[in-house]
PDB file of C-alpha atoms in Angstrom:
ATOM      1  CA  UNK A   1       0.000   0.000   0.000  1.00 83.00           C
ATOM      2  CA  UNK A   2       1.175   3.487  -0.861  1.00 94.00           C
ATOM      3  CA  UNK A   3       1.462   5.908   2.063  1.00 97.00           C
ATOM      4  CA  UNK A   4       2.470   9.568   2.244  1.00 98.00           C
ATOM      5  CA  UNK A   5       4.744  11.515   4.547  1.00 98.00           C
ATOM      6  CA  UNK A   6       5.262  15.270   4.906  1.00 97.00           C
ATOM      7  CA  UNK A   7       8.518  16.763   6.121  1.00 97.00           C
ATOM      8  CA  UNK A   8      10.348  20.108   6.152  1.00 95.00           C
ATOM      9  CA  UNK A   9      12.877  20.950   3.454  1.00 94.00           C
ATOM     10  CA  UNK A  10      15.235  23.858   3.057  1.00 87.00           C
ATOM     11  CA  UNK A  11      14.834  26.032  -0.018  1.00 84.00           C
ATOM     12  CA  UNK A  12      16.101  29.389  -1.336  1.00 82.00           C
ATOM     13  CA  UNK A  13      12.779  30.751  -0.077  1.00 83.00           C
ATOM     14  CA  UNK A  14      13.279  29.408   3.431  1.00 89.00           C
ATOM     15  CA  UNK A  15      11.777  26.289   5.042  1.00 92.00           C
ATOM     16  CA  UNK A  16       8.976  24.626   3.087  1.00 94.00           C
ATOM     17  CA  UNK A  17       7.084  21.343   3.357  1.00 96.00           C
ATOM     18  CA  UNK A  18       7.332  18.445   0.907  1.00 96.00           C
ATOM     19  CA  UNK A  19       4.851  15.569   0.715  1.00 98.00           C
ATOM     20  CA  UNK A  20       6.062  12.311  -0.783  1.00 98.00           C
ATOM     21  CA  UNK A  21       4.355   9.004  -1.572  1.00 98.00           C
ATOM     22  CA  UNK A  22       6.168   5.784  -0.768  1.00 98.00           C
ATOM     23  CA  UNK A  23       5.767   2.043  -0.328  1.00 98.00           C
ATOM     24  CA  UNK A  24       7.569   0.173   2.420  1.00 98.00           C
ATOM     25  CA  UNK A  25       7.892  -3.556   3.018  1.00 98.00           C
ATOM     26  CA  UNK A  26      10.232  -6.081   4.567  1.00 97.00           C
ATOM     27  CA  UNK A  27      12.575  -5.835   7.540  1.00 96.00           C
ATOM     28  CA  UNK A  28      16.286  -5.423   8.095  1.00 96.00           C
ATOM     29  CA  UNK A  29      18.793  -2.833   6.942  1.00 97.00           C
ATOM     30  CA  UNK A  30      16.964  -0.037   5.081  1.00 98.00           C
ATOM     31  CA  UNK A  31      17.160   0.076   1.280  1.00 98.00           C
ATOM     32  CA  UNK A  32      15.915   3.196  -0.535  1.00 98.00           C
ATOM     33  CA  UNK A  33      14.781   2.913  -4.187  1.00 98.00           C
ATOM     34  CA  UNK A  34      14.737   5.967  -6.497  1.00 98.00           C
ATOM     35  CA  UNK A  35      13.128   5.951  -9.962  1.00 98.00           C
ATOM     36  CA  UNK A  36      13.990   7.961 -13.080  1.00 98.00           C
ATOM     37  CA  UNK A  37      12.466  11.106 -14.587  1.00 97.00           C
ATOM     38  CA  UNK A  38       8.839  10.709 -15.585  1.00 96.00           C
ATOM     39  CA  UNK A  39       8.572   7.309 -13.901  1.00 97.00           C
ATOM     40  CA  UNK A  40       7.092   6.224 -10.566  1.00 98.00           C
ATOM     41  CA  UNK A  41       7.873   3.887  -7.687  1.00 98.00           C
ATOM     42  CA  UNK A  42       6.008   1.029  -9.400  1.00 97.00           C
ATOM     43  CA  UNK A  43       9.055   0.707 -11.688  1.00 97.00           C
ATOM     44  CA  UNK A  44      10.607  -1.236  -8.784  1.00 98.00           C
ATOM     45  CA  UNK A  45       7.756  -3.733  -8.344  1.00 97.00           C
ATOM     46  CA  UNK A  46       9.544  -6.512 -10.273  1.00 97.00           C
ATOM     47  CA  UNK A  47      12.327  -6.537  -7.642  1.00 98.00           C
ATOM     48  CA  UNK A  48      10.703  -5.247  -4.446  1.00 98.00           C
ATOM     49  CA  UNK A  49       9.587  -8.583  -3.001  1.00 97.00           C
ATOM     50  CA  UNK A  50      12.981 -10.214  -3.582  1.00 97.00           C
ATOM     51  CA  UNK A  51      14.820  -7.332  -1.918  1.00 98.00           C
ATOM     52  CA  UNK A  52      12.290  -7.174   0.928  1.00 98.00           C
ATOM     53  CA  UNK A  53      13.155 -10.739   1.902  1.00 97.00           C
ATOM     54  CA  UNK A  54      16.379  -9.316   3.375  1.00 96.00           C
ATOM     55  CA  UNK A  55      15.773  -5.566   3.764  1.00 98.00           C
ATOM     56  CA  UNK A  56      13.437  -2.815   4.875  1.00 98.00           C
ATOM     57  CA  UNK A  57      12.662  -1.627   1.335  1.00 98.00           C
ATOM     58  CA  UNK A  58      11.384   1.914   0.787  1.00 98.00           C
ATOM     59  CA  UNK A  59      10.412   2.855  -2.777  1.00 98.00           C
ATOM     60  CA  UNK A  60       9.530   6.522  -3.191  1.00 98.00           C
ATOM     61  CA  UNK A  61       7.883   8.737  -5.757  1.00 98.00           C
ATOM     62  CA  UNK A  62      10.196  11.711  -6.177  1.00 98.00           C
ATOM     63  CA  UNK A  63       8.561  15.128  -5.623  1.00 97.00           C
ATOM     64  CA  UNK A  64       6.574  16.084  -8.711  1.00 98.00           C
ATOM     65  CA  UNK A  65       6.332  12.470  -9.929  1.00 98.00           C
ATOM     66  CA  UNK A  66       3.982   9.565  -9.359  1.00 97.00           C
ATOM     67  CA  UNK A  67       1.634  10.175  -6.456  1.00 97.00           C
ATOM     68  CA  UNK A  68       3.951  12.666  -4.705  1.00 98.00           C
ATOM     69  CA  UNK A  69       2.970  16.310  -4.576  1.00 97.00           C
ATOM     70  CA  UNK A  70       4.960  18.850  -6.598  1.00 97.00           C
ATOM     71  CA  UNK A  71       7.564  20.879  -4.791  1.00 95.00           C
ATOM     72  CA  UNK A  72       6.223  24.114  -3.274  1.00 93.00           C
ATOM     73  CA  UNK A  73       5.997  26.969  -5.736  1.00 90.00           C
ATOM     74  CA  UNK A  74       9.359  28.590  -6.389  1.00 89.00           C
ATOM     75  CA  UNK A  75      11.423  25.671  -5.063  1.00 93.00           C
ATOM     76  CA  UNK A  76      13.806  24.475  -7.808  1.00 94.00           C
ATOM     77  CA  UNK A  77      13.824  20.900  -9.108  1.00 96.00           C
ATOM     78  CA  UNK A  78      17.598  20.581  -8.912  1.00 95.00           C
ATOM     79  CA  UNK A  79      20.187  18.515  -7.084  1.00 95.00           C
ATOM     80  CA  UNK A  80      20.522  21.180  -4.399  1.00 93.00           C
ATOM     81  CA  UNK A  81      16.880  20.563  -3.496  1.00 94.00           C
ATOM     82  CA  UNK A  82      16.440  16.852  -4.204  1.00 95.00           C
ATOM     83  CA  UNK A  83      19.436  15.484  -2.301  1.00 96.00           C
ATOM     84  CA  UNK A  84      18.816  17.262   1.041  1.00 95.00           C
ATOM     85  CA  UNK A  85      15.093  16.535   0.624  1.00 96.00           C
ATOM     86  CA  UNK A  86      15.835  12.822   0.352  1.00 97.00           C
ATOM     87  CA  UNK A  87      17.947  13.064   3.485  1.00 97.00           C
ATOM     88  CA  UNK A  88      15.031  14.799   5.240  1.00 97.00           C
ATOM     89  CA  UNK A  89      12.675  12.087   3.964  1.00 97.00           C
ATOM     90  CA  UNK A  90      14.875   9.402   5.527  1.00 97.00           C
ATOM     91  CA  UNK A  91      14.819  11.278   8.830  1.00 97.00           C
ATOM     92  CA  UNK A  92      11.020  11.556   8.665  1.00 97.00           C
ATOM     93  CA  UNK A  93      10.768   7.798   8.090  1.00 97.00           C
ATOM     94  CA  UNK A  94      13.145   7.012  10.967  1.00 97.00           C
ATOM     95  CA  UNK A  95      15.879   5.747   8.642  1.00 97.00           C
ATOM     96  CA  UNK A  96      19.568   6.535   9.108  1.00 94.00           C
ATOM     97  CA  UNK A  97      21.992   6.088   6.188  1.00 96.00           C
ATOM     98  CA  UNK A  98      20.118   3.543   4.094  1.00 98.00           C
ATOM     99  CA  UNK A  99      21.585   1.670   1.202  1.00 98.00           C
ATOM    100  CA  UNK A 100      20.329   3.404  -1.934  1.00 98.00           C
ATOM    101  CA  UNK A 101      19.521   2.115  -5.403  1.00 98.00           C
ATOM    102  CA  UNK A 102      18.635   4.509  -8.206  1.00 98.00           C
ATOM    103  CA  UNK A 103      17.844   4.309 -11.903  1.00 98.00           C
ATOM    104  CA  UNK A 104      18.629   7.100 -14.393  1.00 98.00           C
ATOM    105  CA  UNK A 105      17.821  10.369 -12.548  1.00 98.00           C
ATOM    106  CA  UNK A 106      17.515   8.217  -9.432  1.00 98.00           C
ATOM    107  CA  UNK A 107      21.003   6.838 -10.076  1.00 98.00           C
ATOM    108  CA  UNK A 108      22.421  10.356 -10.223  1.00 98.00           C
ATOM    109  CA  UNK A 109      20.608  11.195  -6.984  1.00 98.00           C
ATOM    110  CA  UNK A 110      21.945   8.005  -5.376  1.00 98.00           C
ATOM    111  CA  UNK A 111      25.510   8.967  -6.270  1.00 98.00           C
ATOM    112  CA  UNK A 112      24.989  12.497  -4.950  1.00 98.00           C
ATOM    113  CA  UNK A 113      23.596  11.052  -1.712  1.00 98.00           C
ATOM    114  CA  UNK A 114      26.697   8.883  -1.473  1.00 98.00           C
ATOM    115  CA  UNK A 115      28.962  11.875  -2.045  1.00 96.00           C
ATOM    116  CA  UNK A 116      27.060  13.748   0.690  1.00 96.00           C
ATOM    117  CA  UNK A 117      27.516  10.961   3.259  1.00 96.00           C
ATOM    118  CA  UNK A 118      23.798  10.184   3.488  1.00 97.00           C
ATOM    119  CA  UNK A 119      23.937   6.465   2.608  1.00 98.00           C
ATOM    120  CA  UNK A 120      25.844   3.237   3.301  1.00 97.00           C
ATOM    121  CA  UNK A 121      26.188   2.036  -0.281  1.00 98.00           C
ATOM    122  CA  UNK A 122      25.168   3.105  -3.774  1.00 98.00           C
ATOM    123  CA  UNK A 123      23.875   1.039  -6.659  1.00 98.00           C
ATOM    124  CA  UNK A 124      23.347   3.264  -9.702  1.00 98.00           C
ATOM    125  CA  UNK A 125      21.565   1.717 -12.701  1.00 98.00           C
ATOM    126  CA  UNK A 126      22.300   3.711 -15.882  1.00 98.00           C
ATOM    127  CA  UNK A 127      22.775   6.920 -13.879  1.00 98.00           C
ATOM    128  CA  UNK A 128      22.345  10.316 -15.507  1.00 98.00           C
ATOM    129  CA  UNK A 129      25.216  12.794 -15.591  1.00 98.00           C
ATOM    130  CA  UNK A 130      27.967  10.941 -17.458  1.00 98.00           C
ATOM    131  CA  UNK A 131      26.935  12.090 -20.925  1.00 98.00           C
ATOM    132  CA  UNK A 132      28.632  14.226 -23.524  1.00 97.00           C
ATOM    133  CA  UNK A 133      26.634  17.261 -24.598  1.00 97.00           C
ATOM    134  CA  UNK A 134      25.551  15.471 -27.785  1.00 98.00           C
ATOM    135  CA  UNK A 135      24.443  12.417 -25.789  1.00 98.00           C
ATOM    136  CA  UNK A 136      22.539  14.612 -23.343  1.00 98.00           C
ATOM    137  CA  UNK A 137      20.702  16.397 -26.171  1.00 98.00           C
ATOM    138  CA  UNK A 138      19.785  13.060 -27.741  1.00 98.00           C
ATOM    139  CA  UNK A 139      18.487  11.679 -24.417  1.00 98.00           C
ATOM    140  CA  UNK A 140      16.512  14.830 -23.615  1.00 98.00           C
ATOM    141  CA  UNK A 141      14.975  14.942 -27.107  1.00 98.00           C
ATOM    142  CA  UNK A 142      13.937  11.309 -26.690  1.00 97.00           C
ATOM    143  CA  UNK A 143      12.425  11.991 -23.268  1.00 98.00           C
ATOM    144  CA  UNK A 144      10.526  14.999 -24.605  1.00 97.00           C
ATOM    145  CA  UNK A 145       9.152  12.906 -27.458  1.00 96.00           C
ATOM    146  CA  UNK A 146       7.982  10.270 -24.978  1.00 96.00           C
ATOM    147  CA  UNK A 147       6.354  12.969 -22.858  1.00 97.00           C
ATOM    148  CA  UNK A 148       4.566  14.492 -25.872  1.00 97.00           C
ATOM    149  CA  UNK A 149       3.302  11.058 -26.829  1.00 95.00           C
ATOM    150  CA  UNK A 150       2.007  10.452 -23.307  1.00 96.00           C
ATOM    151  CA  UNK A 151       0.298  13.862 -23.240  1.00 97.00           C
ATOM    152  CA  UNK A 152      -1.413  13.502 -26.613  1.00 96.00           C
ATOM    153  CA  UNK A 153      -2.382   9.828 -26.715  1.00 95.00           C
ATOM    154  CA  UNK A 154      -6.158   9.381 -26.160  1.00 95.00           C
ATOM    155  CA  UNK A 155      -6.914   7.040 -23.235  1.00 92.00           C
ATOM    156  CA  UNK A 156      -8.794   4.608 -25.489  1.00 95.00           C
ATOM    157  CA  UNK A 157      -5.779   4.347 -27.798  1.00 96.00           C
ATOM    158  CA  UNK A 158      -3.441   3.827 -24.848  1.00 96.00           C
ATOM    159  CA  UNK A 159      -5.624   1.019 -23.514  1.00 96.00           C
ATOM    160  CA  UNK A 160      -5.794  -0.626 -26.953  1.00 96.00           C
ATOM    161  CA  UNK A 161      -2.041  -0.394 -27.554  1.00 96.00           C
ATOM    162  CA  UNK A 162      -1.235  -1.842 -24.144  1.00 97.00           C
ATOM    163  CA  UNK A 163      -3.108  -5.044 -24.975  1.00 97.00           C
ATOM    164  CA  UNK A 164      -0.676  -6.139 -27.704  1.00 97.00           C
ATOM    165  CA  UNK A 165       3.041  -6.878 -27.606  1.00 96.00           C
ATOM    166  CA  UNK A 166       3.583  -4.556 -30.563  1.00 96.00           C
ATOM    167  CA  UNK A 167       1.675  -1.783 -28.818  1.00 96.00           C
ATOM    168  CA  UNK A 168       3.644  -2.187 -25.587  1.00 96.00           C
ATOM    169  CA  UNK A 169       6.822  -2.041 -27.649  1.00 96.00           C
ATOM    170  CA  UNK A 170       5.681   1.178 -29.309  1.00 94.00           C
ATOM    171  CA  UNK A 171       4.889   2.719 -25.920  1.00 95.00           C
ATOM    172  CA  UNK A 172       7.883   1.597 -23.859  1.00 96.00           C
ATOM    173  CA  UNK A 173      10.498   0.160 -26.237  1.00 95.00           C
ATOM    174  CA  UNK A 174      12.781   3.131 -25.606  1.00 96.00           C
ATOM    175  CA  UNK A 175      13.356   2.174 -21.989  1.00 97.00           C
ATOM    176  CA  UNK A 176      12.942  -1.627 -21.936  1.00 98.00           C
ATOM    177  CA  UNK A 177      14.847  -4.243 -23.886  1.00 97.00           C
ATOM    178  CA  UNK A 178      11.845  -6.562 -23.544  1.00 96.00           C
ATOM    179  CA  UNK A 179       8.795  -4.261 -23.523  1.00 95.00           C
ATOM    180  CA  UNK A 180       6.423  -7.049 -24.530  1.00 93.00           C
ATOM    181  CA  UNK A 181       7.010  -8.614 -21.095  1.00 91.00           C
ATOM    182  CA  UNK A 182       5.409  -5.628 -19.384  1.00 93.00           C
ATOM    183  CA  UNK A 183       1.884  -6.205 -18.094  1.00 95.00           C
ATOM    184  CA  UNK A 184      -0.683  -4.119 -20.015  1.00 97.00           C
ATOM    185  CA  UNK A 185      -1.884  -2.404 -16.839  1.00 96.00           C
ATOM    186  CA  UNK A 186       1.713  -1.494 -15.920  1.00 96.00           C
ATOM    187  CA  UNK A 187       2.263   0.096 -19.324  1.00 97.00           C
ATOM    188  CA  UNK A 188      -0.918   2.141 -18.969  1.00 97.00           C
ATOM    189  CA  UNK A 189       0.044   3.224 -15.443  1.00 97.00           C
ATOM    190  CA  UNK A 190       3.580   4.303 -16.359  1.00 96.00           C
ATOM    191  CA  UNK A 191       2.388   6.183 -19.454  1.00 97.00           C
ATOM    192  CA  UNK A 192      -0.128   8.047 -17.287  1.00 97.00           C
ATOM    193  CA  UNK A 193       2.627   8.723 -14.730  1.00 97.00           C
ATOM    194  CA  UNK A 194       4.712  10.309 -17.485  1.00 98.00           C
ATOM    195  CA  UNK A 195       1.709  12.348 -18.644  1.00 97.00           C
ATOM    196  CA  UNK A 196       0.890  13.605 -15.153  1.00 97.00           C
ATOM    197  CA  UNK A 197       4.444  14.245 -13.892  1.00 98.00           C
ATOM    198  CA  UNK A 198       4.193  17.840 -12.687  1.00 97.00           C
ATOM    199  CA  UNK A 199       7.954  18.022 -12.089  1.00 97.00           C
ATOM    200  CA  UNK A 200       9.001  16.756 -15.522  1.00 98.00           C
ATOM    201  CA  UNK A 201       9.727  20.012 -17.356  1.00 97.00           C
ATOM    202  CA  UNK A 202      11.546  21.730 -14.494  1.00 97.00           C
ATOM    203  CA  UNK A 203      13.602  18.641 -13.658  1.00 98.00           C
ATOM    204  CA  UNK A 204      14.610  18.190 -17.292  1.00 97.00           C
ATOM    205  CA  UNK A 205      15.512  21.883 -17.575  1.00 97.00           C
ATOM    206  CA  UNK A 206      17.662  21.667 -14.446  1.00 96.00           C
ATOM    207  CA  UNK A 207      19.481  18.677 -15.955  1.00 96.00           C
ATOM    208  CA  UNK A 208      20.871  20.651 -18.882  1.00 95.00           C
ATOM    209  CA  UNK A 209      23.967  21.656 -16.928  1.00 95.00           C
ATOM    210  CA  UNK A 210      24.352  18.515 -14.824  1.00 96.00           C
ATOM    211  CA  UNK A 211      27.568  16.497 -14.970  1.00 96.00           C
ATOM    212  CA  UNK A 212      28.678  14.099 -12.255  1.00 97.00           C
ATOM    213  CA  UNK A 213      32.396  14.800 -11.881  1.00 95.00           C
ATOM    214  CA  UNK A 214      33.223  13.859  -8.268  1.00 94.00           C
ATOM    215  CA  UNK A 215      34.461  10.643  -6.720  1.00 97.00           C
ATOM    216  CA  UNK A 216      32.353   8.839  -4.098  1.00 97.00           C
ATOM    217  CA  UNK A 217      34.985   7.621  -1.646  1.00 94.00           C
ATOM    218  CA  UNK A 218      34.584   5.529   1.464  1.00 94.00           C
ATOM    219  CA  UNK A 219      31.623   3.313   0.595  1.00 96.00           C
ATOM    220  CA  UNK A 220      30.743   0.547  -1.860  1.00 97.00           C
ATOM    221  CA  UNK A 221      29.522   1.864  -5.219  1.00 98.00           C
ATOM    222  CA  UNK A 222      28.241  -0.191  -8.127  1.00 98.00           C
ATOM    223  CA  UNK A 223      27.476   1.401 -11.479  1.00 98.00           C
ATOM    224  CA  UNK A 224      25.499  -0.985 -13.681  1.00 98.00           C
ATOM    225  CA  UNK A 225      24.520  -0.402 -17.304  1.00 98.00           C
ATOM    226  CA  UNK A 226      22.090  -2.265 -19.515  1.00 98.00           C
ATOM    227  CA  UNK A 227      23.851  -3.566 -22.620  1.00 98.00           C
ATOM    228  CA  UNK A 228      20.754  -2.550 -24.627  1.00 98.00           C
ATOM    229  CA  UNK A 229      20.202   0.874 -23.066  1.00 98.00           C
ATOM    230  CA  UNK A 230      18.872   3.052 -25.896  1.00 96.00           C
ATOM    231  CA  UNK A 231      18.492   6.235 -23.849  1.00 98.00           C
ATOM    232  CA  UNK A 232      21.789   6.631 -21.983  1.00 98.00           C
ATOM    233  CA  UNK A 233      24.247   4.708 -24.104  1.00 96.00           C
ATOM    234  CA  UNK A 234      26.344   2.014 -22.369  1.00 97.00           C
ATOM    235  CA  UNK A 235      29.651   3.734 -23.167  1.00 97.00           C
ATOM    236  CA  UNK A 236      28.721   6.285 -20.515  1.00 98.00           C
ATOM    237  CA  UNK A 237      29.463   3.583 -17.961  1.00 97.00           C
ATOM    238  CA  UNK A 238      33.145   3.749 -18.910  1.00 97.00           C
ATOM    239  CA  UNK A 239      33.163   7.475 -18.120  1.00 97.00           C
ATOM    240  CA  UNK A 240      31.426   6.769 -14.842  1.00 98.00           C
ATOM    241  CA  UNK A 241      34.144   4.282 -13.901  1.00 97.00           C
ATOM    242  CA  UNK A 242      36.811   6.891 -14.655  1.00 97.00           C
ATOM    243  CA  UNK A 243      34.994   9.394 -12.434  1.00 97.00           C
ATOM    244  CA  UNK A 244      34.417   6.933  -9.574  1.00 98.00           C
ATOM    245  CA  UNK A 245      37.495   4.714  -9.957  1.00 97.00           C
ATOM    246  CA  UNK A 246      36.782   2.413  -7.010  1.00 96.00           C
ATOM    247  CA  UNK A 247      33.256   1.687  -8.252  1.00 97.00           C
ATOM    248  CA  UNK A 248      32.367  -1.748  -9.555  1.00 97.00           C
ATOM    249  CA  UNK A 249      31.180  -1.418 -13.169  1.00 98.00           C
ATOM    250  CA  UNK A 250      28.691  -4.124 -14.157  1.00 98.00           C
ATOM    251  CA  UNK A 251      27.226  -4.880 -17.572  1.00 97.00           C
ATOM    252  CA  UNK A 252      23.565  -5.882 -17.388  1.00 98.00           C
ATOM    253  CA  UNK A 253      23.456  -8.184 -20.376  1.00 97.00           C
ATOM    254  CA  UNK A 254      20.236  -7.995 -22.369  1.00 97.00           C
ATOM    255  CA  UNK A 255      18.783  -5.141 -20.311  1.00 98.00           C
ATOM    256  CA  UNK A 256      17.521  -1.744 -21.381  1.00 98.00           C
ATOM    257  CA  UNK A 257      17.536   1.618 -19.628  1.00 98.00           C
ATOM    258  CA  UNK A 258      15.109   0.489 -16.906  1.00 98.00           C
ATOM    259  CA  UNK A 259      16.506  -2.986 -16.178  1.00 98.00           C
ATOM    260  CA  UNK A 260      14.346  -3.999 -13.230  1.00 98.00           C
ATOM    261  CA  UNK A 261      11.687  -5.490 -15.501  1.00 95.00           C
ATOM    262  CA  UNK A 262      14.070  -6.877 -18.130  1.00 97.00           C
ATOM    263  CA  UNK A 263      15.968  -9.079 -15.652  1.00 97.00           C
ATOM    264  CA  UNK A 264      14.742  -8.776 -12.045  1.00 98.00           C
ATOM    265  CA  UNK A 265      16.993 -11.563 -10.740  1.00 98.00           C
ATOM    266  CA  UNK A 266      20.132  -9.983 -12.208  1.00 98.00           C
ATOM    267  CA  UNK A 267      19.275  -6.548 -10.819  1.00 98.00           C
ATOM    268  CA  UNK A 268      18.612  -7.998  -7.367  1.00 98.00           C
ATOM    269  CA  UNK A 269      21.912  -9.875  -7.427  1.00 98.00           C
ATOM    270  CA  UNK A 270      23.804  -6.700  -8.314  1.00 98.00           C
ATOM    271  CA  UNK A 271      22.039  -4.736  -5.557  1.00 98.00           C
ATOM    272  CA  UNK A 272      22.533  -7.370  -2.878  1.00 98.00           C
ATOM    273  CA  UNK A 273      26.202  -7.858  -3.791  1.00 97.00           C
ATOM    274  CA  UNK A 274      26.734  -4.117  -3.336  1.00 98.00           C
ATOM    275  CA  UNK A 275      24.957  -4.081   0.010  1.00 97.00           C
ATOM    276  CA  UNK A 276      26.984  -7.035   1.270  1.00 95.00           C
ATOM    277  CA  UNK A 277      30.197  -5.246   0.274  1.00 92.00           C
ATOM    278  CA  UNK A 278      29.648  -2.815   3.154  1.00 84.00           C
ATOM    279  CA  UNK A 279      31.424  -5.382   5.316  1.00 71.00           C
ATOM    280  CA  UNK A 280      34.901  -3.970   5.683  1.00 54.00           C
ATOM    281  CA  UNK A 281      33.797  -0.406   4.954  1.00 54.00           C
ATOM    282  CA  UNK A 282      32.979   2.114   7.644  1.00 45.00           C
ATOM    283  CA  UNK A 283      29.223   2.017   8.157  1.00 41.00           C
TER     284      UNK A 283
END
């Protein structure tokens, strides 16, 4: 069941309140899951139960996405807001330094949380921020095209397309290597989430100048890239490894940009291996 929590955040305008939707299950060391731009926490459903067998798993809708409220008016959708806000969210949920797993935008946020000392380990799946300018423009143009499609597609057409493998491929083939495996209702829900994402435009605009250029020392970091990622091309993983030299770089064979549905078992193995690597690191 999805719940909500409200908590104070700092902003250029002074203290404000954010309200975030989340799902929480399992017990053990906390594990925070962060989705990508235009997506929602349900992106993690293929792996949540497996991870919850060992961990207190918290999947969140980022502010302005999914069922979370938009940020208060005038508060920027940038890293300077998101990262402290996620730290404040953890405090509100009674969680101290969780392990964090993020995909795309969520992967960038996970790495920034690691750099800020907010987490115990980082698993970043195709994280944003390691692009060249040409690669960034390509990715942003693709995301905008997906958003326009989601905004303009009549609901009856969306429902009809979701019922066929070819239709699911047309709707989600950019982000999945195996879009036909998606359940029709999941495809409808994620297309609607993209349509209704109030934070999409401002988050994308803030990303124009984003590059991740700092190391993340002192904790286990895994950077994993789908071999069939069509949005953020796999060669960006090599740049990520140069930037975070102690990170483990993993190739997710046969996976697309959002790998959790393409190969749930592989993604869970990568996550759990990273978490277990905290033994021997300062926690």
